[in-house]
PDB file of C-alpha atoms in Angstrom:
ATOM      1  CA  MET A  18       0.000   0.000   0.000  1.00 40.00           C
ATOM      2  CA  ARG A  19       2.821   2.391   0.923  1.00 40.00           C
ATOM      3  CA  LYS A  20       4.583   1.710  -2.415  1.00 42.00           C
ATOM      4  CA  LEU A  21       1.320   2.336  -4.268  1.00 38.00           C
ATOM      5  CA  LEU A  22       0.848   5.710  -2.546  1.00 38.00           C
ATOM      6  CA  LEU A  23       4.461   6.662  -3.248  1.00 37.00           C
ATOM      7  CA  ALA A  24       4.124   5.721  -6.929  1.00 41.00           C
ATOM      8  CA  GLY A  25       0.876   7.707  -7.200  1.00 42.00           C
ATOM      9  CA  GLY A  26       2.548  10.724  -5.604  1.00 40.00           C
ATOM     10  CA  LEU A  27       5.482  10.523  -8.024  1.00 36.00           C
ATOM     11  CA  THR A  28       3.123  10.244 -10.984  1.00 38.00           C
ATOM     12  CA  LEU A  29       1.174  13.286  -9.790  1.00 36.00           C
ATOM     13  CA  GLY A  30       4.427  15.189  -9.267  1.00 37.00           C
ATOM     14  CA  VAL A  31       5.553  14.430 -12.810  1.00 33.00           C
ATOM     15  CA  PHE A  32       2.146  15.446 -14.192  1.00 34.00           C
ATOM     16  CA  VAL A  33       2.088  18.732 -12.258  1.00 34.00           C
ATOM     17  CA  THR A  34       5.670  19.505 -13.235  1.00 36.00           C
ATOM     18  CA  GLY A  35       4.862  18.787 -16.886  1.00 40.00           C
ATOM     19  CA  CYS A  36       1.993  21.256 -16.996  1.00 39.00           C
ATOM     20  CA  GLY A  37       4.417  24.175 -17.324  1.00 38.00           C
ATOM     21  CA  ALA A  38       4.347  27.795 -16.359  1.00 38.00           C
ATOM     22  CA  GLU A  39       1.877  28.918 -18.991  1.00 40.00           C
ATOM     23  CA  ALA A  40      -1.117  27.187 -17.396  1.00 38.00           C
ATOM     24  CA  ARG A  41      -0.426  28.382 -13.838  1.00 35.00           C
ATOM     25  CA  GLN A  42      -2.455  31.087 -12.176  1.00 35.00           C
ATOM     26  CA  SER A  43      -0.972  34.567 -12.159  1.00 34.00           C
ATOM     27  CA  THR A  44       0.171  36.088  -8.883  1.00 33.00           C
ATOM     28  CA  GLN A  45       0.045  39.572 -10.352  1.00 34.00           C
ATOM     29  CA  THR A  46      -2.635  42.063  -9.410  1.00 32.00           C
ATOM     30  CA  PRO A  47      -5.391  41.672 -12.018  1.00 32.00           C
ATOM     31  CA  GLN A  48      -5.643  44.464 -14.584  1.00 34.00           C
ATOM     32  CA  PRO A  49      -8.946  46.175 -15.374  1.00 32.00           C
ATOM     33  CA  THR A  50     -11.335  44.328 -17.668  1.00 36.00           C
ATOM     34  CA  ALA A  51     -10.581  44.440 -21.393  1.00 38.00           C
ATOM     35  CA  THR A  52      -7.398  46.468 -21.313  1.00 36.00           C
ATOM     36  CA  ARG A  53      -5.001  46.657 -24.182  1.00 35.00           C
ATOM     37  CA  ASN A  54      -1.473  45.985 -22.998  1.00 36.00           C
ATOM     38  CA  SER A  55       0.593  49.105 -23.602  1.00 30.00           C
ATOM     39  CA  ALA A  56       3.785  47.197 -22.716  1.00 34.00           C
ATOM     40  CA  VAL A  57       3.528  45.001 -25.814  1.00 32.00           C
ATOM     41  CA  SER A  58       6.572  45.200 -28.052  1.00 31.00           C
ATOM     42  CA  SER A  59       7.670  43.440 -31.211  1.00 30.00           C
ATOM     43  CA  THR A  60      10.257  40.706 -30.936  1.00 30.00           C
ATOM     44  CA  THR A  61      11.981  38.491 -33.420  1.00 26.00           C
ATOM     45  CA  PRO A  62       9.645  36.037 -35.135  1.00 29.00           C
ATOM     46  CA  LEU A  63       8.578  33.087 -32.998  1.00 29.00           C
ATOM     47  CA  MET A  64       7.344  30.005 -34.772  1.00 30.00           C
ATOM     48  CA  SER A  65       5.606  27.011 -33.296  1.00 30.00           C
ATOM     49  CA  THR A  66       8.833  25.264 -32.321  1.00 29.00           C
ATOM     50  CA  THR A  67      10.702  28.212 -30.764  1.00 30.00           C
ATOM     51  CA  PRO A  68      10.325  28.355 -26.974  1.00 30.00           C
ATOM     52  CA  THR A  69      10.397  31.557 -24.948  1.00 32.00           C
ATOM     53  CA  THR A  70      13.869  31.898 -23.498  1.00 30.00           C
ATOM     54  CA  SER A  71      13.496  35.010 -21.357  1.00 38.00           C
ATOM     55  CA  GLY A  72      10.992  36.303 -18.814  1.00 45.00           C
ATOM     56  CA  GLY A  73       7.470  37.152 -19.819  1.00 53.00           C
ATOM     57  CA  MET A  74       5.213  35.435 -22.277  1.00 68.00           C
ATOM     58  CA  ALA A  75       4.654  35.712 -25.975  1.00 84.00           C
ATOM     59  CA  VAL A  76       1.925  35.364 -28.535  1.00 94.00           C
ATOM     60  CA  ALA A  77       3.247  34.459 -31.976  1.00 94.00           C
ATOM     61  CA  LEU A  78       1.916  33.235 -35.298  1.00 94.00           C
ATOM     62  CA  GLY A  79       2.730  29.613 -36.067  1.00 94.00           C
ATOM     63  CA  GLN A  80       1.911  27.249 -38.901  1.00 93.00           C
ATOM     64  CA  THR A  81      -0.710  24.598 -38.082  1.00 93.00           C
ATOM     65  CA  ARG A  82      -2.412  22.038 -40.276  1.00 92.00           C
ATOM     66  CA  TYR A  83      -5.333  24.502 -40.481  1.00 93.00           C
ATOM     67  CA  GLY A  84      -3.174  27.423 -41.578  1.00 92.00           C
ATOM     68  CA  LYS A  85      -1.451  30.143 -39.560  1.00 94.00           C
ATOM     69  CA  ALA A  86      -2.741  30.526 -36.008  1.00 96.00           C
ATOM     70  CA  LEU A  87      -1.791  32.079 -32.680  1.00 97.00           C
ATOM     71  CA  VAL A  88       0.597  30.086 -30.509  1.00 96.00           C
ATOM     72  CA  SER A  89       2.238  30.676 -27.153  1.00 92.00           C
ATOM     73  CA  GLY A  90       5.969  31.328 -26.859  1.00 87.00           C
ATOM     74  CA  THR A  91       6.457  27.588 -26.391  1.00 88.00           C
ATOM     75  CA  GLY A  92       4.497  26.791 -29.554  1.00 92.00           C
ATOM     76  CA  ARG A  93       1.261  25.620 -27.945  1.00 95.00           C
ATOM     77  CA  VAL A  94      -1.774  26.497 -30.042  1.00 97.00           C
ATOM     78  CA  LEU A  95      -4.229  29.036 -28.589  1.00 97.00           C
ATOM     79  CA  TYR A  96      -8.009  28.771 -28.998  1.00 98.00           C
ATOM     80  CA  LEU A  97     -11.106  30.955 -28.766  1.00 98.00           C
ATOM     81  CA  PHE A  98     -14.433  29.739 -27.323  1.00 98.00           C
ATOM     82  CA  GLU A  99     -17.553  30.790 -29.212  1.00 97.00           C
ATOM     83  CA  LYS A 100     -19.619  30.890 -26.016  1.00 98.00           C
ATOM     84  CA  ASP A 101     -17.479  33.772 -24.711  1.00 98.00           C
ATOM     85  CA  LYS A 102     -18.747  37.305 -25.119  1.00 96.00           C
ATOM     86  CA  ARG A 103     -16.383  40.113 -26.147  1.00 96.00           C
ATOM     87  CA  ASN A 104     -13.800  40.494 -23.333  1.00 96.00           C
ATOM     88  CA  LYS A 105     -15.715  38.053 -21.096  1.00 98.00           C
ATOM     89  CA  SER A 106     -14.871  34.409 -20.417  1.00 98.00           C
ATOM     90  CA  SER A 107     -17.595  31.776 -20.081  1.00 98.00           C
ATOM     91  CA  CYS A 108     -15.183  28.927 -19.251  1.00 98.00           C
ATOM     92  CA  TYR A 109     -14.845  28.063 -15.548  1.00 98.00           C
ATOM     93  CA  GLY A 110     -14.692  24.940 -13.365  1.00 97.00           C
ATOM     94  CA  PRO A 111     -14.461  21.715 -15.406  1.00 98.00           C
ATOM     95  CA  CYS A 112     -14.323  23.753 -18.630  1.00 98.00           C
ATOM     96  CA  ALA A 113     -11.212  25.636 -17.424  1.00 98.00           C
ATOM     97  CA  LYS A 114      -9.588  22.331 -16.460  1.00 98.00           C
ATOM     98  CA  ALA A 115     -10.029  20.994 -20.007  1.00 98.00           C
ATOM     99  CA  TRP A 116      -9.358  24.384 -21.618  1.00 98.00           C
ATOM    100  CA  PRO A 117      -6.906  26.244 -19.325  1.00 97.00           C
ATOM    101  CA  PRO A 118      -6.913  30.027 -19.740  1.00 97.00           C
ATOM    102  CA  TYR A 119      -3.710  31.567 -21.086  1.00 96.00           C
ATOM    103  CA  VAL A 120      -2.644  33.730 -18.135  1.00 92.00           C
ATOM    104  CA  PRO A 121       0.083  36.397 -18.336  1.00 86.00           C
ATOM    105  CA  ASP A 122       3.392  35.645 -16.673  1.00 82.00           C
ATOM    106  CA  GLY A 123       5.343  38.855 -17.047  1.00 81.00           C
ATOM    107  CA  GLN A 124       5.425  41.329 -19.908  1.00 83.00           C
ATOM    108  CA  MET A 125       3.518  40.252 -23.009  1.00 84.00           C
ATOM    109  CA  ARG A 126       5.432  40.245 -26.295  1.00 86.00           C
ATOM    110  CA  THR A 127       4.301  39.726 -29.863  1.00 90.00           C
ATOM    111  CA  GLY A 128       5.911  37.599 -32.517  1.00 88.00           C
ATOM    112  CA  SER A 129       5.991  38.136 -36.254  1.00 85.00           C
ATOM    113  CA  GLY A 130       2.522  38.474 -37.779  1.00 90.00           C
ATOM    114  CA  VAL A 131       0.750  39.234 -34.474  1.00 94.00           C
ATOM    115  CA  ARG A 132      -0.931  42.627 -34.212  1.00 94.00           C
ATOM    116  CA  ALA A 133       0.130  44.245 -30.929  1.00 94.00           C
ATOM    117  CA  GLU A 134      -2.966  46.472 -30.865  1.00 95.00           C
ATOM    118  CA  LEU A 135      -5.196  43.352 -30.692  1.00 96.00           C
ATOM    119  CA  LEU A 136      -3.330  41.806 -27.744  1.00 94.00           C
ATOM    120  CA  GLY A 137      -4.789  42.559 -24.319  1.00 93.00           C
ATOM    121  CA  THR A 138      -6.052  41.072 -21.085  1.00 94.00           C
ATOM    122  CA  ILE A 139      -9.402  40.543 -19.411  1.00 96.00           C
ATOM    123  CA  ARG A 140     -10.337  40.063 -15.791  1.00 97.00           C
ATOM    124  CA  ARG A 141     -11.989  36.700 -15.167  1.00 97.00           C
ATOM    125  CA  ASP A 142     -14.868  36.271 -12.701  1.00 96.00           C
ATOM    126  CA  ASP A 143     -12.455  34.432 -10.372  1.00 93.00           C
ATOM    127  CA  GLY A 144     -10.200  37.525 -10.245  1.00 95.00           C
ATOM    128  CA  THR A 145      -7.374  36.196 -12.421  1.00 95.00           C
ATOM    129  CA  THR A 146      -6.139  37.911 -15.554  1.00 95.00           C
ATOM    130  CA  GLN A 147      -6.363  36.155 -18.925  1.00 96.00           C
ATOM    131  CA  VAL A 148      -4.703  37.060 -22.217  1.00 96.00           C
ATOM    132  CA  SER A 149      -7.090  38.104 -24.976  1.00 97.00           C
ATOM    133  CA  TYR A 150      -6.727  38.814 -28.667  1.00 97.00           C
ATOM    134  CA  ASN A 151      -9.215  41.014 -30.499  1.00 97.00           C
ATOM    135  CA  GLY A 152     -11.489  40.682 -27.462  1.00 97.00           C
ATOM    136  CA  HIS A 153     -11.379  36.867 -27.446  1.00 98.00           C
ATOM    137  CA  PRO A 154     -10.060  35.285 -24.236  1.00 98.00           C
ATOM    138  CA  LEU A 155      -7.347  32.756 -25.198  1.00 98.00           C
ATOM    139  CA  TYR A 156      -7.095  29.140 -24.007  1.00 98.00           C
ATOM    140  CA  TYR A 157      -5.008  26.002 -24.365  1.00 96.00           C
ATOM    141  CA  TYR A 158      -6.516  22.548 -24.860  1.00 98.00           C
ATOM    142  CA  ILE A 159      -5.414  19.946 -22.331  1.00 97.00           C
ATOM    143  CA  LYS A 160      -5.134  17.216 -25.003  1.00 97.00           C
ATOM    144  CA  ASP A 161      -2.641  19.269 -27.030  1.00 97.00           C
ATOM    145  CA  ARG A 162       0.518  17.802 -25.504  1.00 93.00           C
ATOM    146  CA  ASN A 163       3.237  19.180 -27.811  1.00 93.00           C
ATOM    147  CA  ALA A 164       4.009  22.350 -29.710  1.00 92.00           C
ATOM    148  CA  GLY A 165       1.915  22.422 -32.863  1.00 90.00           C
ATOM    149  CA  ASP A 166      -0.747  19.932 -31.676  1.00 95.00           C
ATOM    150  CA  VAL A 167      -4.234  21.044 -32.771  1.00 96.00           C
ATOM    151  CA  THR A 168      -6.626  18.424 -31.385  1.00 96.00           C
ATOM    152  CA  GLY A 169      -9.209  20.933 -30.140  1.00 97.00           C
ATOM    153  CA  GLN A 170     -10.018  22.560 -33.479  1.00 96.00           C
ATOM    154  CA  ASN A 171     -13.754  22.739 -34.241  1.00 95.00           C
ATOM    155  CA  LEU A 172     -14.728  20.737 -31.150  1.00 96.00           C
ATOM    156  CA  LYS A 173     -18.121  21.385 -29.616  1.00 96.00           C
ATOM    157  CA  ASP A 174     -17.326  21.260 -25.897  1.00 97.00           C
ATOM    158  CA  TYR A 175     -18.973  22.931 -22.878  1.00 98.00           C
ATOM    159  CA  GLY A 176     -21.806  24.325 -24.953  1.00 97.00           C
ATOM    160  CA  ALA A 177     -20.031  25.859 -27.944  1.00 97.00           C
ATOM    161  CA  ASP A 178     -17.321  25.407 -30.568  1.00 97.00           C
ATOM    162  CA  TRP A 179     -13.576  25.963 -30.110  1.00 98.00           C
ATOM    163  CA  TYR A 180     -11.282  27.275 -32.853  1.00 97.00           C
ATOM    164  CA  VAL A 181      -7.671  28.269 -33.319  1.00 97.00           C
ATOM    165  CA  VAL A 182      -7.225  32.029 -33.741  1.00 97.00           C
ATOM    166  CA  GLY A 183      -5.837  33.756 -36.827  1.00 96.00           C
ATOM    167  CA  ALA A 184      -3.641  36.868 -36.972  1.00 95.00           C
ATOM    168  CA  ASN A 185      -6.721  39.032 -37.562  1.00 95.00           C
ATOM    169  CA  GLY A 186      -8.258  37.805 -34.283  1.00 95.00           C
ATOM    170  CA  THR A 187     -10.994  35.621 -35.769  1.00 96.00           C
ATOM    171  CA  LYS A 188     -11.443  31.863 -35.831  1.00 96.00           C
ATOM    172  CA  VAL A 189      -9.494  29.875 -38.371  1.00 94.00           C
ATOM    173  CA  LEU A 190     -11.707  27.601 -40.454  1.00 88.00           C
ATOM    174  CA  GLY A 191      -8.965  26.339 -42.799  1.00 67.00           C
ATOM    175  CA  GLN A 192      -9.138  22.875 -44.274  1.00 55.00           C
ATOM    176  CA  HIS A 193      -7.120  20.102 -42.656  1.00 46.00           C
ATOM    177  CA  ARG A 194      -3.717  19.954 -44.358  1.00 40.00           C
TER     178      ARG A 194
END
């Protein structure tokens, strides 16, 4: 029994460690609802396989099998939820476990092809801050394990559809490549 508990604890530790910094809750003071981040600056192009190497977080444009879409600095694809209203998240509880919000961790930066004026943050009902793009709160999908994975595209989950986000801030409907 003791070995079983120890093995379970190690497995949980590996899982928690593997989740990464981008899905953790922010310890920063939340910003006002629907702000545009004035600290956004251009950086060198980040593609879906280039990780962030310095502090802060990035939103870049990466190539997916559905066309170009927003990705995090570590190459994880970012999604919008059609149930959300402009600058307002509708994904909490079990939904936020399956679709973790993209929370800021330092200064936000843009990669090549990302429009800095569309990048912002919203205040969630639970008090945390979430990154938004063109008013759409951004999320990961828990089943996307590696940079470039796009397993959540066009899924109907938690009452609405999920889509990857294009450079113009709208859903990408591209054909599977």
